[in-house]
Coordinates of N, CA, C and O in Angstrom, one line a residue:
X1 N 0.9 -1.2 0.0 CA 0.0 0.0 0.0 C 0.9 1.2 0.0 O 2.0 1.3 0.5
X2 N 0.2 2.1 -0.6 CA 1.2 3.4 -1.0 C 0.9 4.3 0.2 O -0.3 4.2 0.6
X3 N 1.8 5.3 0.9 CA 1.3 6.3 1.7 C 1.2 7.6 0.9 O 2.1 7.9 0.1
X4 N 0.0 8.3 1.2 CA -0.9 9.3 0.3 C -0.3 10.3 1.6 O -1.0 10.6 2.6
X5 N 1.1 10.9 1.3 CA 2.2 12.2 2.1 C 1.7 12.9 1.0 O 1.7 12.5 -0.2
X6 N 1.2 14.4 1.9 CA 1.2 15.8 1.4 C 2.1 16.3 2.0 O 2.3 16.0 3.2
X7 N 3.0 17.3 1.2 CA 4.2 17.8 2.1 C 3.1 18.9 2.7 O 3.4 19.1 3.9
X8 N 1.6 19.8 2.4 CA 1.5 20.8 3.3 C -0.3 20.2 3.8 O -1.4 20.7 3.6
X9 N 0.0 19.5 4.3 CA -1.7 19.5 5.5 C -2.5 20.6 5.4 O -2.1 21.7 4.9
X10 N -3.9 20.4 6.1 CA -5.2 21.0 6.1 C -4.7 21.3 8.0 O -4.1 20.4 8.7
X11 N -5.1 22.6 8.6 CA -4.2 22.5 10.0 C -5.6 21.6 10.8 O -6.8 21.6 10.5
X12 N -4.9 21.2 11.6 CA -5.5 20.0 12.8 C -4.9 18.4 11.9 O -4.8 17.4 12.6
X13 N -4.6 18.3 10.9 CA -4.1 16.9 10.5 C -2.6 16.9 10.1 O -2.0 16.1 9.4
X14 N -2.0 17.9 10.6 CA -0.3 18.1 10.2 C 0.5 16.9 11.0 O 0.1 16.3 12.0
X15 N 1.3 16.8 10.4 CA 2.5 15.7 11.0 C 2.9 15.7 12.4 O 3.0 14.6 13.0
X16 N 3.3 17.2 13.2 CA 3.8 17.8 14.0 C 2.7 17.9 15.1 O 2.9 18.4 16.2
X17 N 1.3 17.4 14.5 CA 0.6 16.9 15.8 C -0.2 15.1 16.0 O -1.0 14.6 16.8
X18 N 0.5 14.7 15.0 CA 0.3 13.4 15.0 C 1.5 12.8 15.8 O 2.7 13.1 15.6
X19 N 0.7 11.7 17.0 CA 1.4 10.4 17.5 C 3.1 10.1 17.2 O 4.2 10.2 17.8
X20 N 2.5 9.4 15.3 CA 3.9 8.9 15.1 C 4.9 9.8 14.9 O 6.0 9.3 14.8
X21 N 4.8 11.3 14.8 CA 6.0 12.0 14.1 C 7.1 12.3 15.6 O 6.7 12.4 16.7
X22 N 7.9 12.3 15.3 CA 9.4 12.1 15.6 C 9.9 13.8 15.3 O 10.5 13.7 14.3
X23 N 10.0 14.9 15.6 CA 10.4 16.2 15.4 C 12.2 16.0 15.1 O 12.8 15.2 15.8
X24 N 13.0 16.8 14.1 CA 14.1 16.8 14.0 C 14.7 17.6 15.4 O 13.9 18.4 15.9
X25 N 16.4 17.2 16.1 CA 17.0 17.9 16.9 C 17.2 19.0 16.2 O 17.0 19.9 17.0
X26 N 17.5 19.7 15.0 CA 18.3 20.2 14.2 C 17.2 21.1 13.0 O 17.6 22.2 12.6
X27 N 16.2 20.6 12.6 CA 15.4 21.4 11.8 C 14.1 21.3 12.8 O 13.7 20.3 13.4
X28 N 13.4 22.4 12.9 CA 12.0 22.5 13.6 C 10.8 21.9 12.7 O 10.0 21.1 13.0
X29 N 11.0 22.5 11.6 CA 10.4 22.2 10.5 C 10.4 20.7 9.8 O 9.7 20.3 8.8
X30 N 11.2 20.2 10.4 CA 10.7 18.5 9.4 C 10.8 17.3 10.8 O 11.0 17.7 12.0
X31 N 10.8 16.0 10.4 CA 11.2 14.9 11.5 C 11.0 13.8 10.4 O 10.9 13.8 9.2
X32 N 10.9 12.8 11.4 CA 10.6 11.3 11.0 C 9.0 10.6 11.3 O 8.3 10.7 12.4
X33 N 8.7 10.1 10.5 CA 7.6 9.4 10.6 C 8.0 7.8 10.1 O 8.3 7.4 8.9
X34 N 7.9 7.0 11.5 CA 8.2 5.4 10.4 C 9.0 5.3 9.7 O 8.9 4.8 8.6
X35 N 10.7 6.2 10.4 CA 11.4 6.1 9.6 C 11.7 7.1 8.2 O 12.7 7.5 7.7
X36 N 10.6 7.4 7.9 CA 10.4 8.3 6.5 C 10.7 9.8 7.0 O 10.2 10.2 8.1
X37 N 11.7 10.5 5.8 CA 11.4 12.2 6.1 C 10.5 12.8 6.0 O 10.0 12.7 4.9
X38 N 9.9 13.7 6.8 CA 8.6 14.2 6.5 C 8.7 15.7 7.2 O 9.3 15.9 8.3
X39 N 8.0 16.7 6.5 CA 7.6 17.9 7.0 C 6.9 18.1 8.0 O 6.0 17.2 8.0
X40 N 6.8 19.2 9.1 CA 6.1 18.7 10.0 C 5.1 19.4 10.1 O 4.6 19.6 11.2
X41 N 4.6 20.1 8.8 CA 3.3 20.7 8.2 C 2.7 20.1 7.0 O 1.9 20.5 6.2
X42 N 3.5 18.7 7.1 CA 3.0 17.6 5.5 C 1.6 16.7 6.7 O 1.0 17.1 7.7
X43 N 1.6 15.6 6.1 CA 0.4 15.1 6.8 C 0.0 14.1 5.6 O 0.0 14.3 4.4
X44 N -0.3 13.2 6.1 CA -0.7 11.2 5.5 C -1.9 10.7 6.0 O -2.5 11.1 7.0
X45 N -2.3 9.6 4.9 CA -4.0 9.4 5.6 C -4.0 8.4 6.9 O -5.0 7.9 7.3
X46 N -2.3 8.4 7.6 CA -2.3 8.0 9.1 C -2.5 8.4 10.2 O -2.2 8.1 11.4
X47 N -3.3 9.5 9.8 CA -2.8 10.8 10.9 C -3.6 10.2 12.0 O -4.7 9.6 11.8
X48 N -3.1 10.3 13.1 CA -3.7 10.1 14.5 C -3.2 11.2 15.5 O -2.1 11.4 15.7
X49 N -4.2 11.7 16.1 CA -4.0 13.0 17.3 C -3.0 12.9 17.9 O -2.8 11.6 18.1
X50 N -2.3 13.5 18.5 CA -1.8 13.5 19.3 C -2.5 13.2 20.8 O -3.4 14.0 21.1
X51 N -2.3 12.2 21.7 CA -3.4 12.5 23.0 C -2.7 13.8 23.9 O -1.5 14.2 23.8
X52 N -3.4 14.2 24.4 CA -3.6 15.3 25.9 C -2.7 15.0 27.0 O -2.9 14.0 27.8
X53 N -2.1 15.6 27.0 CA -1.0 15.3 28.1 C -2.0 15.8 29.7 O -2.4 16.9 29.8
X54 N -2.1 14.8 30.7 CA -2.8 14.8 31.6 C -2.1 15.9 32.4 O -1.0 15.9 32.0
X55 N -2.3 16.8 33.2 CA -1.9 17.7 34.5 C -2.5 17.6 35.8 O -2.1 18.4 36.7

């Protein structure tokens, strides 16, 4: 199966608030997803929320 990556997301489904993304130390703007480079304003039809960090 192919992954359907847009490098620029609809906002609320971006990379940079999805689960699997991985943020670069070094670029703010991109990370890893599954291994894969990705933008972290791109976004795939995996997207899963980020959960709520409890307080």
């Amino acid at each position: 199966m192919e992954i359907m990556y847009k490098q620029q997301a609809e906002p609320g489904k971006q990379c940079q608030e999805c689960q699997s993304f991985t943020p670069s130390t070094t670029n703010p703007a991109a990370g890893t997803c599954f291994g894969k480079d990705v933008l972290s304003e791109g976004g795939c039809m995996f997207f899963k929320k980020k959960e709520e960090e409890q307080k």
